[in-house]
PDB file of N, CA and C in Angstrom:
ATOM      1  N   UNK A 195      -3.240 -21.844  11.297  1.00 66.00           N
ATOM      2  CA  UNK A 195      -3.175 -20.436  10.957  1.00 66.00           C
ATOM      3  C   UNK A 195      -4.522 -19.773  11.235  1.00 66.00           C
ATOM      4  N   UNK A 196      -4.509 -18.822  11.423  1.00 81.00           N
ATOM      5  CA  UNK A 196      -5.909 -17.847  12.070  1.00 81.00           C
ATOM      6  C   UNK A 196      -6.313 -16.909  10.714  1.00 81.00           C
ATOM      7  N   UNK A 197      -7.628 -16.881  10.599  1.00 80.00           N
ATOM      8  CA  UNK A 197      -8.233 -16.540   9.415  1.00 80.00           C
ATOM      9  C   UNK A 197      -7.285 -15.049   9.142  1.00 80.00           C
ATOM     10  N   UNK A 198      -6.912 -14.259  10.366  1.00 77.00           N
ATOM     11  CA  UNK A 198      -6.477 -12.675  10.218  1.00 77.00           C
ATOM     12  C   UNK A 198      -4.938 -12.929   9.319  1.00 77.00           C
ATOM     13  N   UNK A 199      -4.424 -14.026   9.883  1.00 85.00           N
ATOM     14  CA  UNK A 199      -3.077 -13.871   8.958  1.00 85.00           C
ATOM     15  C   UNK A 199      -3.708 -14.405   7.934  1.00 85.00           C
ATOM     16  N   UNK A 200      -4.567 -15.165   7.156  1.00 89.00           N
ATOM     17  CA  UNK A 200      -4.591 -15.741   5.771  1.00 89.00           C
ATOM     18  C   UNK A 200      -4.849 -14.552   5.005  1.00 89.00           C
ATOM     19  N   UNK A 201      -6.412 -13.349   5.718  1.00 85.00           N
ATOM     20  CA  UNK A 201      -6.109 -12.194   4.973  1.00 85.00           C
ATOM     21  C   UNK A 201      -5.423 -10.989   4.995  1.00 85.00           C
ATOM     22  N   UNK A 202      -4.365 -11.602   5.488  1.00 86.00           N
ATOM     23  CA  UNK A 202      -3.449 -10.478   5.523  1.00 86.00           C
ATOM     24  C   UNK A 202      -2.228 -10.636   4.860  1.00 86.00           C
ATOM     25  N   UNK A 203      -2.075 -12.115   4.441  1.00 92.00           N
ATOM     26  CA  UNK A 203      -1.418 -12.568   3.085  1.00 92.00           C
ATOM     27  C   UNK A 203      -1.809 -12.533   1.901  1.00 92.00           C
ATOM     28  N   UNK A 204      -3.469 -12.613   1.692  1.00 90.00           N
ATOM     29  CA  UNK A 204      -3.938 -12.605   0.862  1.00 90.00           C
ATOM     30  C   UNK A 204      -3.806 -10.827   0.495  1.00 90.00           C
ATOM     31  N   UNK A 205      -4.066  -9.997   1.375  1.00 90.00           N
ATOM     32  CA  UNK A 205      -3.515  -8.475   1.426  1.00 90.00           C
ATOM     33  C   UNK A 205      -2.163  -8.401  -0.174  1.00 90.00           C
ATOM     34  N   UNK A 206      -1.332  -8.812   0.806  1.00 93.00           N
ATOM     35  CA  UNK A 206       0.031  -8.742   0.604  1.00 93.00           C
ATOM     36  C   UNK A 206       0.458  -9.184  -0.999  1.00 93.00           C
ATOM     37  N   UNK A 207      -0.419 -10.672  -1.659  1.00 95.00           N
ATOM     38  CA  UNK A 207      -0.453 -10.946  -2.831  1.00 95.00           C
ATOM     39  C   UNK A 207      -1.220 -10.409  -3.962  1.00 95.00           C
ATOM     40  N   UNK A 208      -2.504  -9.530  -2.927  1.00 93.00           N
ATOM     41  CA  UNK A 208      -2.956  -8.663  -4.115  1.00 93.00           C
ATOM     42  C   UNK A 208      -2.222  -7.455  -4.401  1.00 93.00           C
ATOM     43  N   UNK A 209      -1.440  -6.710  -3.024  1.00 93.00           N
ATOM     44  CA  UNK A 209      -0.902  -5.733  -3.169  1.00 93.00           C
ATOM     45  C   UNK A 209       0.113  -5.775  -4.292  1.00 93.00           C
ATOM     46  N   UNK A 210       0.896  -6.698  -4.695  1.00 95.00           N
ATOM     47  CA  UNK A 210       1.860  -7.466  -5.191  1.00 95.00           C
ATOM     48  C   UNK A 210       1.400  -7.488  -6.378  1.00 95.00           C
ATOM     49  N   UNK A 211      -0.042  -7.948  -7.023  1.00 95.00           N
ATOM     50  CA  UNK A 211       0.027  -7.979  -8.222  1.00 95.00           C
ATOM     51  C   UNK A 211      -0.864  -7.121  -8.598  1.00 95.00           C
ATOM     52  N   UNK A 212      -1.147  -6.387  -8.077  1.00 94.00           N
ATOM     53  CA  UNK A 212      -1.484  -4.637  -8.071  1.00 94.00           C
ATOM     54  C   UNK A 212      -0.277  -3.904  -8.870  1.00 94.00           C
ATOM     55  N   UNK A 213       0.519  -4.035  -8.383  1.00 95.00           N
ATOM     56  CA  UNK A 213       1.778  -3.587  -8.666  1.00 95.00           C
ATOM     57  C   UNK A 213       2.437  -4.134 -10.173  1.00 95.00           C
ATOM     58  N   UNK A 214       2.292  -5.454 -10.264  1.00 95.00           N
ATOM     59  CA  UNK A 214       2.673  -5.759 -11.341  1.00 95.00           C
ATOM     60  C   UNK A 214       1.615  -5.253 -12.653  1.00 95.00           C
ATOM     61  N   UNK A 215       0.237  -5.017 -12.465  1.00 93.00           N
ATOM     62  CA  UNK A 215      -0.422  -4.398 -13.081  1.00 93.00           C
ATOM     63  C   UNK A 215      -0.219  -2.917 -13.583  1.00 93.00           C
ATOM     64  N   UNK A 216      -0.138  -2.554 -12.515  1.00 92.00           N
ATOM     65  CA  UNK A 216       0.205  -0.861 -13.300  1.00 92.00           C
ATOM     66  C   UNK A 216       1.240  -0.781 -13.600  1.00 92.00           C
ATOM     67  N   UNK A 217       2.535  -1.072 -13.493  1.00 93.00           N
ATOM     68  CA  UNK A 217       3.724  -1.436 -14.203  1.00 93.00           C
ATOM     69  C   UNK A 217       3.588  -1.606 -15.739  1.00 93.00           C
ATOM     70  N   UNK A 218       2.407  -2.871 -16.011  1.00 93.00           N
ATOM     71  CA  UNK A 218       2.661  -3.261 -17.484  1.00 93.00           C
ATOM     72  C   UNK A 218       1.360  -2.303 -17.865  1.00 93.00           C
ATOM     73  N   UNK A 219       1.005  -1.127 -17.454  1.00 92.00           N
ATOM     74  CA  UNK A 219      -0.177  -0.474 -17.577  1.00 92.00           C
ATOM     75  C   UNK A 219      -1.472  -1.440 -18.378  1.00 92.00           C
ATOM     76  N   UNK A 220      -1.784  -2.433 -17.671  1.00 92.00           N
ATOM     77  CA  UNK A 220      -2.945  -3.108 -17.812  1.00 92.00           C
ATOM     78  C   UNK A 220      -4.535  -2.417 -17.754  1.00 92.00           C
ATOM     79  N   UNK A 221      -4.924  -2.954 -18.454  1.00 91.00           N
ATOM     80  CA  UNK A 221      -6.583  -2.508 -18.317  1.00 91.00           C
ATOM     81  C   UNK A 221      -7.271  -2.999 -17.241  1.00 91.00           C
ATOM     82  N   UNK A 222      -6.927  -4.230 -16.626  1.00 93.00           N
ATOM     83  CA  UNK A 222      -7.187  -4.981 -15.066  1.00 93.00           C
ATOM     84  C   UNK A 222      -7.162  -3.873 -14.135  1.00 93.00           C
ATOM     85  N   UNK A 223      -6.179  -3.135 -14.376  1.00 93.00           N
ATOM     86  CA  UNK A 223      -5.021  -2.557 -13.511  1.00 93.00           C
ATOM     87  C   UNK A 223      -6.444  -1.622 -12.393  1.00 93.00           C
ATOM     88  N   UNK A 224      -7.204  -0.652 -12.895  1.00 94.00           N
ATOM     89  CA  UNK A 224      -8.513   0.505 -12.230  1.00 94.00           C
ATOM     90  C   UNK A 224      -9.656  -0.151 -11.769  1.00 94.00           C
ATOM     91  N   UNK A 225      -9.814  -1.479 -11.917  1.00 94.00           N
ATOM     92  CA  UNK A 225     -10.787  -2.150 -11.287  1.00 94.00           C
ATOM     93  C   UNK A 225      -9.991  -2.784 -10.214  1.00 94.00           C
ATOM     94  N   UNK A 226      -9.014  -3.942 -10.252  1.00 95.00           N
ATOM     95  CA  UNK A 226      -8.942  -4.618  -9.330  1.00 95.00           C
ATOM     96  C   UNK A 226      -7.880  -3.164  -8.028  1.00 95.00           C
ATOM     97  N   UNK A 227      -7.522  -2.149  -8.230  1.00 94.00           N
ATOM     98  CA  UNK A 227      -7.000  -1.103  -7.326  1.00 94.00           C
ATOM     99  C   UNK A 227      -8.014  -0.582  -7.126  1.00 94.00           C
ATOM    100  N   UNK A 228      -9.066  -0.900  -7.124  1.00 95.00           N
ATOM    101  CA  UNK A 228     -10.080  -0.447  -6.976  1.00 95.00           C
ATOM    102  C   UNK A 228     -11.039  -1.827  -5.348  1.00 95.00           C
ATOM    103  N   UNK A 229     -10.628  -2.606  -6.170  1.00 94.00           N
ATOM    104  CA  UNK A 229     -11.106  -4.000  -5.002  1.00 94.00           C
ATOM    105  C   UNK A 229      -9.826  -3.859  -4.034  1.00 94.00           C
ATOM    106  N   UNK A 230      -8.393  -3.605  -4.052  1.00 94.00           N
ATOM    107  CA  UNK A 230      -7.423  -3.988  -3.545  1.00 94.00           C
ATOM    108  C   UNK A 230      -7.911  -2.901  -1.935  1.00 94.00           C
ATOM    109  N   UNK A 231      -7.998  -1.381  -2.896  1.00 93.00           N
ATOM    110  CA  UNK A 231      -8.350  -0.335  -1.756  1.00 93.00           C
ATOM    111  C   UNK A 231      -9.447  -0.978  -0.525  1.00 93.00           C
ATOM    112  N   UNK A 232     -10.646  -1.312  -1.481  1.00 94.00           N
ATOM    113  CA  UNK A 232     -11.999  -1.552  -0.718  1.00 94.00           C
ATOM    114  C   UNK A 232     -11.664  -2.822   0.424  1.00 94.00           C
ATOM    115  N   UNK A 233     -10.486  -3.849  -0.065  1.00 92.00           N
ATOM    116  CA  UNK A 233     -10.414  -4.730   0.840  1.00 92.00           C
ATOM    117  C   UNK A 233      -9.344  -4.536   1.947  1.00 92.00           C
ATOM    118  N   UNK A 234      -8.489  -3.404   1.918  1.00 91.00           N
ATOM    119  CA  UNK A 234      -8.255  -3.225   2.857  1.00 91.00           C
ATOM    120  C   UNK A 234      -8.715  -2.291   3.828  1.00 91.00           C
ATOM    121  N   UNK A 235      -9.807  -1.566   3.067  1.00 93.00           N
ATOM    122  CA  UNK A 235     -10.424  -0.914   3.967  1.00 93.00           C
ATOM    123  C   UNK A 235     -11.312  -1.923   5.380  1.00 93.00           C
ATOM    124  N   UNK A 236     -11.861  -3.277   4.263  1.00 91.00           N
ATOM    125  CA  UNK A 236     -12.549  -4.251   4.962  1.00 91.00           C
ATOM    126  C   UNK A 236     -11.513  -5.105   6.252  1.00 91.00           C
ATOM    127  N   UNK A 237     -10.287  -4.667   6.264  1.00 88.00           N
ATOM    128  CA  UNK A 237      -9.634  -5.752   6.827  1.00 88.00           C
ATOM    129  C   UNK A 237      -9.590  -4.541   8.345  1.00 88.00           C
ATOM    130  N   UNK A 238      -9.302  -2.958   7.619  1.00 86.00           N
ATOM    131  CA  UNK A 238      -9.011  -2.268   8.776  1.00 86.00           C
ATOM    132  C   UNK A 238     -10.414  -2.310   9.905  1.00 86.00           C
ATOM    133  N   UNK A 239     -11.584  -2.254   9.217  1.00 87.00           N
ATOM    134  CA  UNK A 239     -12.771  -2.555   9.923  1.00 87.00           C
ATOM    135  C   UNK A 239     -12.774  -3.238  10.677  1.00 87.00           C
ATOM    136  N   UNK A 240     -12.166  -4.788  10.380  1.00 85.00           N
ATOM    137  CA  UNK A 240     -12.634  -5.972  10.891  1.00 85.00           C
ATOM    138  C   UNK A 240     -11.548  -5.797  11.949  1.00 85.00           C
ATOM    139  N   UNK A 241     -10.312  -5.170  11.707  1.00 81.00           N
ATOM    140  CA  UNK A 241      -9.856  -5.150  13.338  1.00 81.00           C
ATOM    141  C   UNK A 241     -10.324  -4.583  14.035  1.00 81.00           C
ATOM    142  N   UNK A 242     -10.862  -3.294  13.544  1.00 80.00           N
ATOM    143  CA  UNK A 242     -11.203  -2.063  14.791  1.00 80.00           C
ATOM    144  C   UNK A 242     -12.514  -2.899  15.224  1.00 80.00           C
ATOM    145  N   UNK A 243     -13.358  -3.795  14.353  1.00 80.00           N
ATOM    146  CA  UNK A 243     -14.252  -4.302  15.242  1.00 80.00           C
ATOM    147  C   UNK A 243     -13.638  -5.776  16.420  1.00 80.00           C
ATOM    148  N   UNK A 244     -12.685  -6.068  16.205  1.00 78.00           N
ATOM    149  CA  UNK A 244     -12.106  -6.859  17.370  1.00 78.00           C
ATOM    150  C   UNK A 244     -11.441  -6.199  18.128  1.00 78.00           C
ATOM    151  N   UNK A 245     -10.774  -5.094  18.186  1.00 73.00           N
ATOM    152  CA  UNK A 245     -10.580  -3.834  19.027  1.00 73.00           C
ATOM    153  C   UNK A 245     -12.051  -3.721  19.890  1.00 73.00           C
ATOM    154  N   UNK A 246     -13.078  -3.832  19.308  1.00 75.00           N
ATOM    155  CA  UNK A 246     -14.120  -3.160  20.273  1.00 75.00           C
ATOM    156  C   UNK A 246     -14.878  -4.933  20.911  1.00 75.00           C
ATOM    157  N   UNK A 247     -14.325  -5.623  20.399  1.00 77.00           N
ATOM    158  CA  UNK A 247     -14.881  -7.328  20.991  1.00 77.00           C
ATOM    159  C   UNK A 247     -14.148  -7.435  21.750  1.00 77.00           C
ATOM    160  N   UNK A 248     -12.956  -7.735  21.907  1.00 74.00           N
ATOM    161  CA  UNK A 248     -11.772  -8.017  23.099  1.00 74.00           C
ATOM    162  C   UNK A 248     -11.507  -6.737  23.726  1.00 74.00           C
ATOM    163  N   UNK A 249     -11.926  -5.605  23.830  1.00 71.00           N
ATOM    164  CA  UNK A 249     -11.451  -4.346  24.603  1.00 71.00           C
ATOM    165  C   UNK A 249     -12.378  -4.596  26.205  1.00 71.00           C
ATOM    166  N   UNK A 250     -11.171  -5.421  26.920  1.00 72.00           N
ATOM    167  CA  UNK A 250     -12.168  -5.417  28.117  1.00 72.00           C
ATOM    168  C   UNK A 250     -11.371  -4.175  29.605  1.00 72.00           C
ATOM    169  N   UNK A 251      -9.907  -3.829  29.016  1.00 72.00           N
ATOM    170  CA  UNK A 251      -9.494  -2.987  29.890  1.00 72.00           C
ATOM    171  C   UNK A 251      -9.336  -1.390  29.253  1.00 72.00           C
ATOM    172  N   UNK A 252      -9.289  -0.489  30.241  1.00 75.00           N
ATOM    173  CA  UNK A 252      -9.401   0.837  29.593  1.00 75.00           C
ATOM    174  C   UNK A 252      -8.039   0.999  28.328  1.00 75.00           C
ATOM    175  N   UNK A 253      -6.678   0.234  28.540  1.00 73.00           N
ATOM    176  CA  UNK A 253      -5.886   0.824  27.763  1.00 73.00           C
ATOM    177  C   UNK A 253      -6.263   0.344  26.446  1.00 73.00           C
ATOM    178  N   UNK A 254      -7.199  -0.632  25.871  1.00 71.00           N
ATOM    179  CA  UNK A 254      -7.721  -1.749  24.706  1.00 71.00           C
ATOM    180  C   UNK A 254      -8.979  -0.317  24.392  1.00 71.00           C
ATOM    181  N   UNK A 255      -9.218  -0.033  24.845  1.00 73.00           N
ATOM    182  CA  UNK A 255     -10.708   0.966  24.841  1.00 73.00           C
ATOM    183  C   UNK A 255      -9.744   2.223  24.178  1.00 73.00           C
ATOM    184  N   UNK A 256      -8.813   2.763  24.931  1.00 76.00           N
ATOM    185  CA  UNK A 256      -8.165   3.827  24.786  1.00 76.00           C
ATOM    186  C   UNK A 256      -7.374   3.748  23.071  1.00 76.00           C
ATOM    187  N   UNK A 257      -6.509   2.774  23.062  1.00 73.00           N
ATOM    188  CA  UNK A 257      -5.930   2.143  21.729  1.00 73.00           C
ATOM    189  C   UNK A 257      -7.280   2.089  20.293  1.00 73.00           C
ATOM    190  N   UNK A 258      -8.496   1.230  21.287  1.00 74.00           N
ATOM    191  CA  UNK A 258      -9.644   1.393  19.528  1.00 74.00           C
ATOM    192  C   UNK A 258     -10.076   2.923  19.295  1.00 74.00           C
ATOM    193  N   UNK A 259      -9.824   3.583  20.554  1.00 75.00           N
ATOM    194  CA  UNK A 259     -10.623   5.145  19.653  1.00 75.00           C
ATOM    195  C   UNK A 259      -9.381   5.992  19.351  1.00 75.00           C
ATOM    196  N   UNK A 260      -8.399   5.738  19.044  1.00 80.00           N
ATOM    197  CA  UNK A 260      -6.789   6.362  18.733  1.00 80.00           C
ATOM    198  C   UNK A 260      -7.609   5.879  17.149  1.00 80.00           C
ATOM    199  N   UNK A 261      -7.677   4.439  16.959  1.00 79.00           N
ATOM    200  CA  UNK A 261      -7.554   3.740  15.621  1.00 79.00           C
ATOM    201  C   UNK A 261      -8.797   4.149  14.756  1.00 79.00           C
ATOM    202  N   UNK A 262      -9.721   4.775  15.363  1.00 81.00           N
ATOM    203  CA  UNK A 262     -11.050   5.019  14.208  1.00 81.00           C
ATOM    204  C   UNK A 262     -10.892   6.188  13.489  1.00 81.00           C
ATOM    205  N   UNK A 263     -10.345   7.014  14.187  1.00 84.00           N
ATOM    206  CA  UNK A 263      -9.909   8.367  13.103  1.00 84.00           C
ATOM    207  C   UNK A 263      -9.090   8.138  12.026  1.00 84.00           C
ATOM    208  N   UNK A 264      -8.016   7.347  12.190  1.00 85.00           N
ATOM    209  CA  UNK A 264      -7.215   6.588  11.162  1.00 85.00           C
ATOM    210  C   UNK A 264      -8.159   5.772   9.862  1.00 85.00           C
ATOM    211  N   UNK A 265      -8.938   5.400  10.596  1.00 86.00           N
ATOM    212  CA  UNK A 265     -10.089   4.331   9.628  1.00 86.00           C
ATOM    213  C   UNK A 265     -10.820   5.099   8.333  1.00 86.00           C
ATOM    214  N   UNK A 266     -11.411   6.003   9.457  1.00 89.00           N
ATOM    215  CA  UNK A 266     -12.249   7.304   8.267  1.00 89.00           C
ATOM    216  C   UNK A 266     -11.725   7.991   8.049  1.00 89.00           C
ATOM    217  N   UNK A 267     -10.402   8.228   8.127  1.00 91.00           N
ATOM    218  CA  UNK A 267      -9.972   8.763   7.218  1.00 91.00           C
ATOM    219  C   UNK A 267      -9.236   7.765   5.579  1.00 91.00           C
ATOM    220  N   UNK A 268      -8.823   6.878   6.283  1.00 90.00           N
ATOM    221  CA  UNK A 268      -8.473   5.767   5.254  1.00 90.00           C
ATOM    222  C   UNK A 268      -9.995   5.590   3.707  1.00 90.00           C
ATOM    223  N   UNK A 269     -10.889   5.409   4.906  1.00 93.00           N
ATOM    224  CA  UNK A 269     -12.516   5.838   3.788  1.00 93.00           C
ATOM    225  C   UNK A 269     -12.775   6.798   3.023  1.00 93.00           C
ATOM    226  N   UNK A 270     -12.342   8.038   3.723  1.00 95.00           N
ATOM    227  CA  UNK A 270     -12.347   9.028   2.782  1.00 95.00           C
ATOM    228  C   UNK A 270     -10.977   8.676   1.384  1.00 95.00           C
ATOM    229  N   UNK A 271     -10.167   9.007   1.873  1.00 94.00           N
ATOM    230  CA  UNK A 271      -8.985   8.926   0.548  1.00 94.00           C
ATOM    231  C   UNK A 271      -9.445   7.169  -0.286  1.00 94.00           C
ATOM    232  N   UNK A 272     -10.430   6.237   0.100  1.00 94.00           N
ATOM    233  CA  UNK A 272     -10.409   4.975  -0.865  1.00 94.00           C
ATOM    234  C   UNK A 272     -11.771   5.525  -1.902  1.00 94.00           C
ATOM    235  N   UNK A 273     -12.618   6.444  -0.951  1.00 96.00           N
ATOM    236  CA  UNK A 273     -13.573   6.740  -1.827  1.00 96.00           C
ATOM    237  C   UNK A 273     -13.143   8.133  -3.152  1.00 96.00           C
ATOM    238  N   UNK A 274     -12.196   8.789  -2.514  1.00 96.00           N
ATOM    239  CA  UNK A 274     -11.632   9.417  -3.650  1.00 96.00           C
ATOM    240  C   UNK A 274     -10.633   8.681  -4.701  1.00 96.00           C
ATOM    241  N   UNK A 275      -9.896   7.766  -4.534  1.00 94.00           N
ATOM    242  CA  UNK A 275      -9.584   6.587  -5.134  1.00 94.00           C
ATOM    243  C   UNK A 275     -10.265   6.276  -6.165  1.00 94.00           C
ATOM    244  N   UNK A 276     -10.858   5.963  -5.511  1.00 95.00           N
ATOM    245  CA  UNK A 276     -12.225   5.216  -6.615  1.00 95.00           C
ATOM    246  C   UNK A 276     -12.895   5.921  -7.441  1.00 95.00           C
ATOM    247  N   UNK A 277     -12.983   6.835  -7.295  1.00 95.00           N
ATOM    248  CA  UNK A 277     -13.948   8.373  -8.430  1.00 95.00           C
ATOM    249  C   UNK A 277     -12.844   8.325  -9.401  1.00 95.00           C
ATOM    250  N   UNK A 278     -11.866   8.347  -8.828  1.00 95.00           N
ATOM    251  CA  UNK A 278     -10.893   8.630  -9.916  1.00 95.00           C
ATOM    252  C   UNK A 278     -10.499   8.100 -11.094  1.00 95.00           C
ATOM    253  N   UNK A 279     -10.102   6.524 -10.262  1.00 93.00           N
ATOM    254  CA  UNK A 279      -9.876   5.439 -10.796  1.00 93.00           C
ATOM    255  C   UNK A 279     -10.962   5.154 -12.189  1.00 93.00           C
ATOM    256  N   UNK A 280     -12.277   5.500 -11.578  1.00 92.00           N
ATOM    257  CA  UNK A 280     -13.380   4.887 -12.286  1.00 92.00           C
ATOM    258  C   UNK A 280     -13.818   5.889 -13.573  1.00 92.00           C
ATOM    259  N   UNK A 281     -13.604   7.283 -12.935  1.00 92.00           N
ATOM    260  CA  UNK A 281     -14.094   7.996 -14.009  1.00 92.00           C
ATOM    261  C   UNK A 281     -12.729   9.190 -14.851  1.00 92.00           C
ATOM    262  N   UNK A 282     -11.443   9.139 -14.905  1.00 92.00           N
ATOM    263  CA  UNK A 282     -10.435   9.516 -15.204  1.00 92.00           C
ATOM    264  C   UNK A 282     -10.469   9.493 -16.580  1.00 92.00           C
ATOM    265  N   UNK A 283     -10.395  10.513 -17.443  1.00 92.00           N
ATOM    266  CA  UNK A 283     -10.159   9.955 -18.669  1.00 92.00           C
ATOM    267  C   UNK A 283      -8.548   9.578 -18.746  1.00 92.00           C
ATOM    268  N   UNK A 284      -8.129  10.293 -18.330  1.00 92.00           N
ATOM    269  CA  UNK A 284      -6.213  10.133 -17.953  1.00 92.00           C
ATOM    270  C   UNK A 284      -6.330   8.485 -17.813  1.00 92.00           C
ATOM    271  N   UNK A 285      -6.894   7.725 -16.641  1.00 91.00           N
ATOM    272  CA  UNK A 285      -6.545   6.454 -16.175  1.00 91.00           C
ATOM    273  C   UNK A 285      -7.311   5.531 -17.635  1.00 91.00           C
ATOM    274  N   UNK A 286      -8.338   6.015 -18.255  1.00 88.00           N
ATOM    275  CA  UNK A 286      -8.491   5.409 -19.545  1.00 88.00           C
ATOM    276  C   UNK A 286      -7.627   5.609 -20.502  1.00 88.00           C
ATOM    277  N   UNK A 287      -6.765   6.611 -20.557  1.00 89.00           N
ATOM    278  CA  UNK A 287      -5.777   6.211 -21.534  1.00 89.00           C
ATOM    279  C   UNK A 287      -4.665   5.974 -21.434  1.00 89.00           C
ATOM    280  N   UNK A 288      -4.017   6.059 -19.920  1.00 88.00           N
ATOM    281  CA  UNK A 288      -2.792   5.484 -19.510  1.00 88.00           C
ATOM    282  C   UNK A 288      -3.032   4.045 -19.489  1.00 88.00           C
ATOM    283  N   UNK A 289      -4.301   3.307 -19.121  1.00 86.00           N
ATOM    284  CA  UNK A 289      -3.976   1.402 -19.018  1.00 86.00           C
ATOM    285  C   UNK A 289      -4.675   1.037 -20.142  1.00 86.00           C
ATOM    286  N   UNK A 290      -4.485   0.605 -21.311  1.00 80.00           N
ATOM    287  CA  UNK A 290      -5.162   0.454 -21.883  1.00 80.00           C
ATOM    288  C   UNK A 290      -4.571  -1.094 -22.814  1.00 80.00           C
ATOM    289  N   UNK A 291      -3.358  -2.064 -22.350  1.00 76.00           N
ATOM    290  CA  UNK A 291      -3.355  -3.257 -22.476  1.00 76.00           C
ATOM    291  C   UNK A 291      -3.973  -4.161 -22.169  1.00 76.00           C
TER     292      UNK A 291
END
């Protein structure tokens, strides 16, 4: 197996119990949606930077700069995420198991 599918399962099982967290409105729940965001921000990176390692023909070149506007913008909405998450009084009193 290639490290990209392990974290991209590993993706998939945090997404998963992300979910089961805010469900039982856990106190876990604003920190680790908080790591869940940041690591997929890290995963979208790490492709667009193999987008720009293996881009040896123009349509691979053409495809990574389609994908970076997608990226920062993904950055912007994780960093508003996170303000929220972190400083909400709402999200302090909705998880509070």
């Amino acid at each position: 197996m290639s490290i990209g599918l392990i974290l991209y399962i590993a993706q998939i099982i945090a997404f998963l119990y992300a979910i089961i967290l805010l469900y039982s409105k856990s106190k876990k729940f604003p920190k680790f949606a908080v790591f869940t965001l940041w690591f997929s921000i890290a995963l979208l990176i790490l492709t667009l930077y193999g987008f720009y390692l293996f881009s040896r023909d123009i349509l691979a070149t053409i495809a990574m700069a389609i994908f970076v506007v997608p990226v920062f913008i993904a950055i912007i909405q994780a960093i508003i995420w996170t303000l929220y998450l972190r400083k909400s009084k709402r999200v302090k009193n909705t998880f509070v198991k």
